[in-house]
Amino acid sequence: MTEAFIFDAVRTPRAKRKGKFSSVHPVDLMTYPLKALVERNKLDPNEINDVALGCVTQTGEQGWCVARSAVLASGFPITVPATTINRLCGSGQQAANFIASSVISGSYSLAIGGGLEHMTRCPMFSDIGGEESSFLKKLYPDLVQQGESAEILSETYKISRSQIDEFAFSSQMRAKQAQEENRFEKSVVPVSFTSESGAISQLTKDDNPRPETTPEILAGLKPVFRENGVITAGNASAIVDGACALLIGNEQKGRELSLTPRARFVSQAVVGSEPKIMLTGPIEATRQALTRAGLKLQDIDLFEINEAFAPVPLVTIQELGIDPTKVNVNGGAIALGHPLGATGAILLNTIVDELERSKKRYGLVTMCIGLGMGIATIVERL
């Protein structure tokens, strides 16, 4: 088998819901990272074997194979195929993993994996219905939505409100520092939008972080899902719009096209987990990815654990014994936002950038997934 390398990774800024990207069609938003990969790497798009994009809410403007629409809208040759993948919150990461697997198997030599979610124009839950299955309800009558799962998770693993808010505050402060030091600058592609006044402007950085956040502000927020609960708008992931794409291929194609590999895929894992809690998947997925890589937890220099809700990384850290100083060092979805189908690809992008910046070796990305799943990917900086 050959190895799969990440040659480049780019993304749009993450924009607040009902904000600057309101005027941008989801397909058009996805064209920005796709075009950037081609332009930055002086790449003939005819060389691309396939494009796989994660997207959760595949309805309305994100329906009808949004990946293929984005490929065509980007001006790629009609011979470049595309597919849209839905593994709920893990969709973008799964898309990249599928592409990497295809490269490792020899099926592809160069392809793109990534993700898209325009949560303004295709609102979350506008695609619901499957959970009404009578067979599903018979087997799993106690399924709940994720906010309640986060409450159950906190209760089960004895994570307090103060721990949760402390983590949320850390996410905001780390994101603040990352933006002040331009740590995302290498990967973010500006996106043009039309303002309410009709003027054309550009968004050049994530606009969701709240650097003015204080512990007191977080402590004063009311619980959202339970009257006496612990989950608030301040310690849950923010709803944003965004897109990301990674250029993935083998060594031979890289040499042929003068592409310099930035990282290699070391291992990957995806697991099923308890569907009512549904947020514990990263624990076992991480264990399996480490085993397949022949690595120990201590070998991993950086972790990206998606902040769907603050208890998710907190429980994962607690159960695996991860050094918390290695986790989400540039902030996470609480501060920066969680564009569902794009987030996994964005986290892979982020960890490669940070491995390079800090001159570290191994990074691990893991996410919880709705209906009880988890996904993990280990990459090595080259």
mmCIF file of N, CA and C in Angstrom, residues 110-226:
data_model
loop_
_atom_site.group_PDB
_atom_site.id
_atom_site.type_symbol
_atom_site.label_atom_id
_atom_site.label_comp_id
_atom_site.label_asym_id
_atom_site.label_seq_id
_atom_site.Cartn_x
_atom_site.Cartn_y
_atom_site.Cartn_z
ATOM 1 N N LEU A 110 -4.581 11.612 -6.564
ATOM 2 C CA LEU A 110 -4.748 12.979 -6.079
ATOM 3 C C LEU A 110 -6.240 13.296 -6.040
ATOM 4 N N ALA A 111 -6.726 13.745 -4.906
ATOM 5 C CA ALA A 111 -8.154 14.046 -4.776
ATOM 6 C C ALA A 111 -8.352 15.069 -3.658
ATOM 7 N N ILE A 112 -9.577 15.511 -3.514
ATOM 8 C CA ILE A 112 -9.897 16.538 -2.516
ATOM 9 C C ILE A 112 -10.941 15.995 -1.552
ATOM 10 N N GLY A 113 -10.690 16.213 -0.262
ATOM 11 C CA GLY A 113 -11.675 15.906 0.771
ATOM 12 C C GLY A 113 -11.962 17.173 1.555
ATOM 13 N N GLY A 114 -13.178 17.338 1.996
ATOM 14 C CA GLY A 114 -13.494 18.569 2.726
ATOM 15 C C GLY A 114 -14.922 18.571 3.218
ATOM 16 N N GLY A 115 -15.460 19.764 3.406
ATOM 17 C CA GLY A 115 -16.818 19.840 3.905
ATOM 18 C C GLY A 115 -17.409 21.234 3.818
ATOM 19 N N LEU A 116 -18.713 21.291 3.966
ATOM 20 C CA LEU A 116 -19.480 22.527 3.814
ATOM 21 C C LEU A 116 -20.686 22.487 4.736
ATOM 22 N N GLU A 117 -20.995 23.606 5.348
ATOM 23 C CA GLU A 117 -22.275 23.746 6.018
ATOM 24 C C GLU A 117 -22.638 25.223 6.069
ATOM 25 N N HIS A 118 -23.747 25.562 5.420
ATOM 26 C CA HIS A 118 -24.263 26.935 5.457
ATOM 27 C C HIS A 118 -25.480 26.900 6.372
ATOM 28 N N MET A 119 -25.248 27.168 7.662
ATOM 29 C CA MET A 119 -26.291 26.981 8.662
ATOM 30 C C MET A 119 -27.287 28.134 8.718
ATOM 31 N N THR A 120 -27.010 29.169 7.905
ATOM 32 C CA THR A 120 -27.961 30.265 7.768
ATOM 33 C C THR A 120 -29.013 29.930 6.722
ATOM 34 N N ARG A 121 -28.554 29.531 5.549
ATOM 35 C CA ARG A 121 -29.467 29.312 4.432
ATOM 36 C C ARG A 121 -30.064 27.905 4.419
ATOM 37 N N CYS A 122 -29.430 26.968 5.124
ATOM 38 C CA CYS A 122 -29.964 25.610 5.274
ATOM 39 C C CYS A 122 -29.946 25.278 6.764
ATOM 40 N N PRO A 123 -30.916 25.781 7.503
ATOM 41 C CA PRO A 123 -30.889 25.687 8.964
ATOM 42 C C PRO A 123 -30.814 24.250 9.480
ATOM 43 N N MET A 124 -30.120 24.095 10.585
ATOM 44 C CA MET A 124 -30.050 22.812 11.270
ATOM 45 C C MET A 124 -31.456 22.306 11.564
ATOM 46 N N PHE A 125 -31.650 21.008 11.389
ATOM 47 C CA PHE A 125 -32.921 20.298 11.610
ATOM 48 C C PHE A 125 -33.928 20.495 10.480
ATOM 49 N N SER A 126 -33.555 21.184 9.400
ATOM 50 C CA SER A 126 -34.492 21.296 8.285
ATOM 51 C C SER A 126 -34.530 20.010 7.461
ATOM 52 N N ASP A 127 -33.742 19.013 7.856
ATOM 53 C CA ASP A 127 -33.716 17.726 7.156
ATOM 54 C C ASP A 127 -34.195 16.582 8.055
ATOM 55 N N ILE A 128 -34.853 16.896 9.167
ATOM 56 C CA ILE A 128 -35.208 15.837 10.120
ATOM 57 C C ILE A 128 -36.340 14.961 9.588
ATOM 58 N N GLY A 129 -36.493 13.803 10.207
ATOM 59 C CA GLY A 129 -37.558 12.879 9.820
ATOM 60 C C GLY A 129 -37.217 11.434 10.104
ATOM 61 N N GLY A 130 -35.946 11.066 9.940
ATOM 62 C CA GLY A 130 -35.541 9.674 10.132
ATOM 63 C C GLY A 130 -35.777 9.157 11.530
ATOM 64 N N GLU A 131 -35.704 10.056 12.499
ATOM 65 C CA GLU A 131 -35.874 9.639 13.894
ATOM 66 C C GLU A 131 -37.313 9.247 14.218
ATOM 67 N N GLU A 132 -38.232 9.462 13.279
ATOM 68 C CA GLU A 132 -39.627 9.088 13.483
ATOM 69 C C GLU A 132 -39.913 7.646 13.079
ATOM 70 N N SER A 133 -38.886 6.927 12.640
ATOM 71 C CA SER A 133 -39.052 5.523 12.259
ATOM 72 C C SER A 133 -39.643 4.710 13.408
ATOM 73 N N SER A 134 -40.695 3.958 13.125
ATOM 74 C CA SER A 134 -41.321 3.150 14.169
ATOM 75 C C SER A 134 -40.393 2.031 14.634
ATOM 76 N N PHE A 135 -39.611 1.466 13.711
ATOM 77 C CA PHE A 135 -38.661 0.412 14.078
ATOM 78 C C PHE A 135 -37.572 0.974 14.983
ATOM 79 N N LEU A 136 -37.065 2.179 14.640
ATOM 80 C CA LEU A 136 -36.034 2.813 15.461
ATOM 81 C C LEU A 136 -36.565 3.110 16.856
ATOM 82 N N LYS A 137 -37.782 3.651 16.919
ATOM 83 C CA LYS A 137 -38.374 3.986 18.222
ATOM 84 C C LYS A 137 -38.600 2.737 19.079
ATOM 85 N N LYS A 138 -38.907 1.624 18.444
ATOM 86 C CA LYS A 138 -39.123 0.380 19.191
ATOM 87 C C LYS A 138 -37.835 -0.090 19.834
ATOM 88 N N LEU A 139 -36.734 0.009 19.106
ATOM 89 C CA LEU A 139 -35.445 -0.457 19.619
ATOM 90 C C LEU A 139 -34.781 0.566 20.527
ATOM 91 N N TYR A 140 -34.984 1.849 20.225
ATOM 92 C CA TYR A 140 -34.346 2.924 20.999
ATOM 93 C C TYR A 140 -35.401 3.981 21.350
ATOM 94 N N PRO A 141 -36.280 3.664 22.293
ATOM 95 C CA PRO A 141 -37.394 4.567 22.609
ATOM 96 C C PRO A 141 -36.991 5.817 23.387
ATOM 97 N N ASP A 142 -35.748 5.841 23.908
ATOM 98 C CA ASP A 142 -35.352 6.945 24.779
ATOM 99 C C ASP A 142 -34.339 7.895 24.135
ATOM 100 N N LEU A 143 -34.270 7.907 22.805
ATOM 101 C CA LEU A 143 -33.346 8.818 22.152
ATOM 102 C C LEU A 143 -33.735 10.267 22.449
ATOM 103 N N VAL A 144 -32.733 11.110 22.617
ATOM 104 C CA VAL A 144 -32.965 12.526 22.896
ATOM 105 C C VAL A 144 -32.124 13.362 21.950
ATOM 106 N N GLN A 145 -32.373 14.665 21.914
ATOM 107 C CA GLN A 145 -31.544 15.533 21.075
ATOM 108 C C GLN A 145 -30.252 15.845 21.816
ATOM 109 N N GLN A 146 -29.258 16.388 21.079
ATOM 110 C CA GLN A 146 -27.903 16.441 21.611
ATOM 111 C C GLN A 146 -27.738 17.328 22.835
ATOM 112 N N GLY A 147 -28.516 18.380 22.949
ATOM 113 C CA GLY A 147 -28.396 19.232 24.124
ATOM 114 C C GLY A 147 -28.694 18.469 25.396
ATOM 115 N N GLU A 148 -29.748 17.659 25.353
ATOM 116 C CA GLU A 148 -30.073 16.821 26.510
ATOM 117 C C GLU A 148 -28.991 15.761 26.719
ATOM 118 N N SER A 149 -28.418 15.251 25.621
ATOM 119 C CA SER A 149 -27.316 14.291 25.743
ATOM 120 C C SER A 149 -26.129 14.910 26.474
ATOM 121 N N ALA A 150 -25.858 16.177 26.180
ATOM 122 C CA ALA A 150 -24.759 16.866 26.859
ATOM 123 C C ALA A 150 -25.024 16.991 28.352
ATOM 124 N N GLU A 151 -26.303 17.196 28.702
ATOM 125 C CA GLU A 151 -26.664 17.242 30.121
ATOM 126 C C GLU A 151 -26.457 15.871 30.768
ATOM 127 N N ILE A 152 -26.874 14.824 30.078
ATOM 128 C CA ILE A 152 -26.703 13.462 30.596
ATOM 129 C C ILE A 152 -25.218 13.135 30.729
ATOM 130 N N LEU A 153 -24.440 13.529 29.739
ATOM 131 C CA LEU A 153 -22.992 13.294 29.764
ATOM 132 C C LEU A 153 -22.355 13.954 30.986
ATOM 133 N N SER A 154 -22.712 15.205 31.229
ATOM 134 C CA SER A 154 -22.161 15.941 32.366
ATOM 135 C C SER A 154 -22.548 15.284 33.682
ATOM 136 N N GLU A 155 -23.795 14.840 33.748
ATOM 137 C CA GLU A 155 -24.305 14.202 34.958
ATOM 138 C C GLU A 155 -23.622 12.862 35.199
ATOM 139 N N THR A 156 -23.491 12.068 34.137
ATOM 140 C CA THR A 156 -22.912 10.727 34.243
ATOM 141 C C THR A 156 -21.447 10.769 34.664
ATOM 142 N N TYR A 157 -20.711 11.701 34.094
ATOM 143 C CA TYR A 157 -19.263 11.761 34.353
ATOM 144 C C TYR A 157 -18.899 12.823 35.397
ATOM 145 N N LYS A 158 -19.916 13.371 36.050
ATOM 146 C CA LYS A 158 -19.713 14.308 37.162
ATOM 147 C C LYS A 158 -18.861 15.514 36.764
ATOM 148 N N ILE A 159 -19.262 16.147 35.659
ATOM 149 C CA ILE A 159 -18.618 17.376 35.194
ATOM 150 C C ILE A 159 -19.471 18.555 35.663
ATOM 151 N N SER A 160 -18.897 19.452 36.412
ATOM 152 C CA SER A 160 -19.662 20.543 37.019
ATOM 153 C C SER A 160 -19.831 21.728 36.070
ATOM 154 N N ARG A 161 -20.788 22.581 36.396
ATOM 155 C CA ARG A 161 -21.003 23.811 35.617
ATOM 156 C C ARG A 161 -19.745 24.685 35.639
ATOM 157 N N SER A 162 -19.077 24.756 36.768
ATOM 158 C CA SER A 162 -17.876 25.595 36.844
ATOM 159 C C SER A 162 -16.767 25.058 35.952
ATOM 160 N N GLN A 163 -16.596 23.740 35.881
ATOM 161 C CA GLN A 163 -15.608 23.147 34.978
ATOM 162 C C GLN A 163 -15.956 23.453 33.521
ATOM 163 N N ILE A 164 -17.231 23.345 33.217
ATOM 164 C CA ILE A 164 -17.700 23.564 31.856
ATOM 165 C C ILE A 164 -17.479 25.013 31.433
ATOM 166 N N ASP A 165 -17.841 25.950 32.290
ATOM 167 C CA ASP A 165 -17.662 27.368 31.961
ATOM 168 C C ASP A 165 -16.185 27.746 31.909
ATOM 169 N N GLU A 166 -15.382 27.140 32.755
ATOM 170 C CA GLU A 166 -13.940 27.405 32.729
ATOM 171 C C GLU A 166 -13.344 26.972 31.395
ATOM 172 N N PHE A 167 -13.797 25.806 30.911
ATOM 173 C CA PHE A 167 -13.317 25.328 29.610
ATOM 174 C C PHE A 167 -13.782 26.263 28.497
ATOM 175 N N ALA A 168 -15.033 26.715 28.564
ATOM 176 C CA ALA A 168 -15.574 27.620 27.547
ATOM 177 C C ALA A 168 -14.795 28.931 27.522
ATOM 178 N N PHE A 169 -14.457 29.442 28.684
ATOM 179 C CA PHE A 169 -13.670 30.670 28.768
ATOM 180 C C PHE A 169 -12.296 30.461 28.142
ATOM 181 N N SER A 170 -11.694 29.317 28.429
ATOM 182 C CA SER A 170 -10.389 29.000 27.842
ATOM 183 C C SER A 170 -10.467 28.957 26.323
ATOM 184 N N SER A 171 -11.560 28.394 25.779
ATOM 185 C CA SER A 171 -11.731 28.340 24.326
ATOM 186 C C SER A 171 -11.735 29.743 23.735
ATOM 187 N N GLN A 172 -12.462 30.652 24.375
ATOM 188 C CA GLN A 172 -12.526 32.032 23.879
ATOM 189 C C GLN A 172 -11.156 32.719 23.964
ATOM 190 N N MET A 173 -10.444 32.517 25.046
ATOM 191 C CA MET A 173 -9.151 33.182 25.219
ATOM 192 C C MET A 173 -8.087 32.610 24.279
ATOM 193 N N ARG A 174 -8.142 31.324 24.050
ATOM 194 C CA ARG A 174 -7.189 30.718 23.116
ATOM 195 C C ARG A 174 -7.473 31.170 21.687
ATOM 196 N N ALA A 175 -8.752 31.269 21.338
ATOM 197 C CA ALA A 175 -9.103 31.766 20.009
ATOM 198 C C ALA A 175 -8.683 33.222 19.852
ATOM 199 N N LYS A 176 -8.843 33.998 20.899
ATOM 200 C CA LYS A 176 -8.422 35.401 20.880
ATOM 201 C C LYS A 176 -6.932 35.504 20.597
ATOM 202 N N GLN A 177 -6.134 34.717 21.309
ATOM 203 C CA GLN A 177 -4.685 34.746 21.098
ATOM 204 C C GLN A 177 -4.318 34.286 19.684
ATOM 205 N N ALA A 178 -4.991 33.228 19.219
ATOM 206 C CA ALA A 178 -4.705 32.712 17.875
ATOM 207 C C ALA A 178 -4.981 33.768 16.816
ATOM 208 N N GLN A 179 -6.083 34.507 16.979
ATOM 209 C CA GLN A 179 -6.393 35.553 15.998
ATOM 210 C C GLN A 179 -5.423 36.719 16.106
ATOM 211 N N GLU A 180 -5.061 37.097 17.309
ATOM 212 C CA GLU A 180 -4.120 38.196 17.492
ATOM 213 C C GLU A 180 -2.753 37.869 16.890
ATOM 214 N N GLU A 181 -2.389 36.589 16.924
ATOM 215 C CA GLU A 181 -1.093 36.166 16.386
ATOM 216 C C GLU A 181 -1.201 35.658 14.949
ATOM 217 N N ASN A 182 -2.376 35.830 14.335
ATOM 218 C CA ASN A 182 -2.601 35.446 12.927
ATOM 219 C C ASN A 182 -2.273 33.972 12.659
ATOM 220 N N ARG A 183 -2.607 33.113 13.600
ATOM 221 C CA ARG A 183 -2.275 31.692 13.435
ATOM 222 C C ARG A 183 -3.104 31.004 12.356
ATOM 223 N N PHE A 184 -4.242 31.585 11.982
ATOM 224 C CA PHE A 184 -5.086 30.976 10.954
ATOM 225 C C PHE A 184 -4.850 31.576 9.565
ATOM 226 N N GLU A 185 -3.989 32.562 9.504
ATOM 227 C CA GLU A 185 -3.834 33.347 8.281
ATOM 228 C C GLU A 185 -3.417 32.498 7.082
ATOM 229 N N LYS A 186 -2.597 31.489 7.304
ATOM 230 C CA LYS A 186 -2.075 30.655 6.225
ATOM 231 C C LYS A 186 -3.181 29.943 5.455
ATOM 232 N N SER A 187 -4.255 29.627 6.133
ATOM 233 C CA SER A 187 -5.274 28.761 5.545
ATOM 234 C C SER A 187 -6.568 29.451 5.165
ATOM 235 N N VAL A 188 -6.840 30.615 5.727
ATOM 236 C CA VAL A 188 -8.142 31.244 5.501
ATOM 237 C C VAL A 188 -8.178 32.007 4.179
ATOM 238 N N VAL A 189 -9.186 31.700 3.377
ATOM 239 C CA VAL A 189 -9.396 32.356 2.090
ATOM 240 C C VAL A 189 -10.507 33.392 2.242
ATOM 241 N N PRO A 190 -10.262 34.650 1.919
ATOM 242 C CA PRO A 190 -11.314 35.674 2.040
ATOM 243 C C PRO A 190 -12.518 35.340 1.172
ATOM 244 N N VAL A 191 -13.694 35.674 1.658
ATOM 245 C CA VAL A 191 -14.945 35.421 0.938
ATOM 246 C C VAL A 191 -15.683 36.743 0.750
ATOM 247 N N SER A 192 -16.103 37.002 -0.470
ATOM 248 C CA SER A 192 -16.846 38.225 -0.771
ATOM 249 C C SER A 192 -18.316 38.042 -0.412
ATOM 250 N N PHE A 193 -18.927 39.115 0.094
ATOM 251 C CA PHE A 193 -20.343 39.067 0.444
ATOM 252 C C PHE A 193 -20.965 40.439 0.203
ATOM 253 N N THR A 194 -22.271 40.450 0.113
ATOM 254 C CA THR A 194 -23.008 41.705 -0.074
ATOM 255 C C THR A 194 -23.602 42.127 1.263
ATOM 256 N N SER A 195 -23.254 43.309 1.711
ATOM 257 C CA SER A 195 -23.760 43.809 2.992
ATOM 258 C C SER A 195 -25.206 44.245 2.851
ATOM 259 N N GLU A 196 -25.840 44.568 3.971
ATOM 260 C CA GLU A 196 -27.235 44.997 3.957
ATOM 261 C C GLU A 196 -27.424 46.277 3.154
ATOM 262 N N SER A 197 -26.374 47.069 3.072
ATOM 263 C CA SER A 197 -26.455 48.320 2.301
ATOM 264 C C SER A 197 -26.264 48.099 0.810
ATOM 265 N N GLY A 198 -25.908 46.860 0.443
ATOM 266 C CA GLY A 198 -25.677 46.547 -0.966
ATOM 267 C C GLY A 198 -24.224 46.639 -1.385
ATOM 268 N N ALA A 199 -23.358 47.027 -0.471
ATOM 269 C CA ALA A 199 -21.934 47.136 -0.785
ATOM 270 C C ALA A 199 -21.287 45.751 -0.774
ATOM 271 N N ILE A 200 -20.285 45.570 -1.651
ATOM 272 C CA ILE A 200 -19.531 44.323 -1.699
ATOM 273 C C ILE A 200 -18.349 44.433 -0.738
ATOM 274 N N SER A 201 -18.252 43.485 0.165
ATOM 275 C CA SER A 201 -17.165 43.471 1.136
ATOM 276 C C SER A 201 -16.543 42.082 1.188
ATOM 277 N N GLN A 202 -15.511 41.925 2.013
ATOM 278 C CA GLN A 202 -14.870 40.627 2.190
ATOM 279 C C GLN A 202 -14.757 40.299 3.673
ATOM 280 N N LEU A 203 -15.000 39.037 4.000
ATOM 281 C CA LEU A 203 -14.709 38.552 5.340
ATOM 282 C C LEU A 203 -13.384 37.818 5.265
ATOM 283 N N THR A 204 -12.438 38.224 6.109
ATOM 284 C CA THR A 204 -11.089 37.677 6.038
ATOM 285 C C THR A 204 -10.707 36.828 7.235
ATOM 286 N N LYS A 205 -11.538 36.816 8.279
ATOM 287 C CA LYS A 205 -11.233 36.002 9.448
ATOM 288 C C LYS A 205 -12.523 35.574 10.137
ATOM 289 N N ASP A 206 -12.430 34.568 10.986
ATOM 290 C CA ASP A 206 -13.586 34.096 11.739
ATOM 291 C C ASP A 206 -14.175 35.244 12.545
ATOM 292 N N ASP A 207 -15.481 35.438 12.448
ATOM 293 C CA ASP A 207 -16.071 36.594 13.144
ATOM 294 C C ASP A 207 -16.944 36.208 14.332
ATOM 295 N N ASN A 208 -16.904 34.930 14.725
ATOM 296 C CA ASN A 208 -17.744 34.517 15.849
ATOM 297 C C ASN A 208 -17.114 34.693 17.233
ATOM 298 N N PRO A 209 -15.777 34.585 17.384
ATOM 299 C CA PRO A 209 -15.191 34.668 18.734
ATOM 300 C C PRO A 209 -15.628 35.915 19.498
ATOM 301 N N ARG A 210 -15.737 35.745 20.800
ATOM 302 C CA ARG A 210 -16.115 36.848 21.688
ATOM 303 C C ARG A 210 -14.970 37.090 22.670
ATOM 304 N N PRO A 211 -13.971 37.848 22.258
ATOM 305 C CA PRO A 211 -12.802 38.064 23.123
ATOM 306 C C PRO A 211 -13.118 38.824 24.398
ATOM 307 N N GLU A 212 -14.274 39.471 24.433
ATOM 308 C CA GLU A 212 -14.671 40.218 25.631
ATOM 309 C C GLU A 212 -15.298 39.315 26.701
ATOM 310 N N THR A 213 -15.410 38.027 26.415
ATOM 311 C CA THR A 213 -16.014 37.087 27.356
ATOM 312 C C THR A 213 -15.254 37.068 28.684
ATOM 313 N N THR A 214 -16.002 36.967 29.761
ATOM 314 C CA THR A 214 -15.415 36.838 31.092
ATOM 315 C C THR A 214 -16.053 35.646 31.800
ATOM 316 N N PRO A 215 -15.402 35.111 32.833
ATOM 317 C CA PRO A 215 -16.024 34.030 33.608
ATOM 318 C C PRO A 215 -17.366 34.448 34.191
ATOM 319 N N GLU A 216 -17.468 35.710 34.572
ATOM 320 C CA GLU A 216 -18.709 36.199 35.169
ATOM 321 C C GLU A 216 -19.859 36.187 34.154
ATOM 322 N N ILE A 217 -19.561 36.584 32.930
ATOM 323 C CA ILE A 217 -20.579 36.558 31.873
ATOM 324 C C ILE A 217 -21.075 35.130 31.649
ATOM 325 N N LEU A 218 -20.135 34.187 31.543
ATOM 326 C CA LEU A 218 -20.506 32.793 31.312
ATOM 327 C C LEU A 218 -21.333 32.242 32.473
ATOM 328 N N ALA A 219 -20.937 32.577 33.692
ATOM 329 C CA ALA A 219 -21.647 32.074 34.876
ATOM 330 C C ALA A 219 -23.066 32.618 34.965
ATOM 331 N N GLY A 220 -23.309 33.769 34.338
ATOM 332 C CA GLY A 220 -24.622 34.396 34.408
ATOM 333 C C GLY A 220 -25.611 33.921 33.364
ATOM 334 N N LEU A 221 -25.171 33.097 32.421
ATOM 335 C CA LEU A 221 -26.063 32.614 31.363
ATOM 336 C C LEU A 221 -26.976 31.507 31.873
ATOM 337 N N LYS A 222 -28.202 31.531 31.390
ATOM 338 C CA LYS A 222 -29.184 30.536 31.819
ATOM 339 C C LYS A 222 -29.031 29.237 31.023
ATOM 340 N N PRO A 223 -29.257 28.095 31.667
ATOM 341 C CA PRO A 223 -29.236 26.816 30.948
ATOM 342 C C PRO A 223 -30.283 26.793 29.838
ATOM 343 N N VAL A 224 -29.989 26.085 28.779
ATOM 344 C CA VAL A 224 -30.863 26.060 27.606
ATOM 345 C C VAL A 224 -31.771 24.835 27.591
ATOM 346 N N PHE A 225 -31.259 23.692 28.008
ATOM 347 C CA PHE A 225 -31.983 22.435 27.793
ATOM 348 C C PHE A 225 -32.658 21.887 29.048
ATOM 349 N N ARG A 226 -32.177 22.297 30.210
ATOM 350 C CA ARG A 226 -32.795 21.893 31.471
ATOM 351 C C ARG A 226 -32.859 23.118 32.369
#
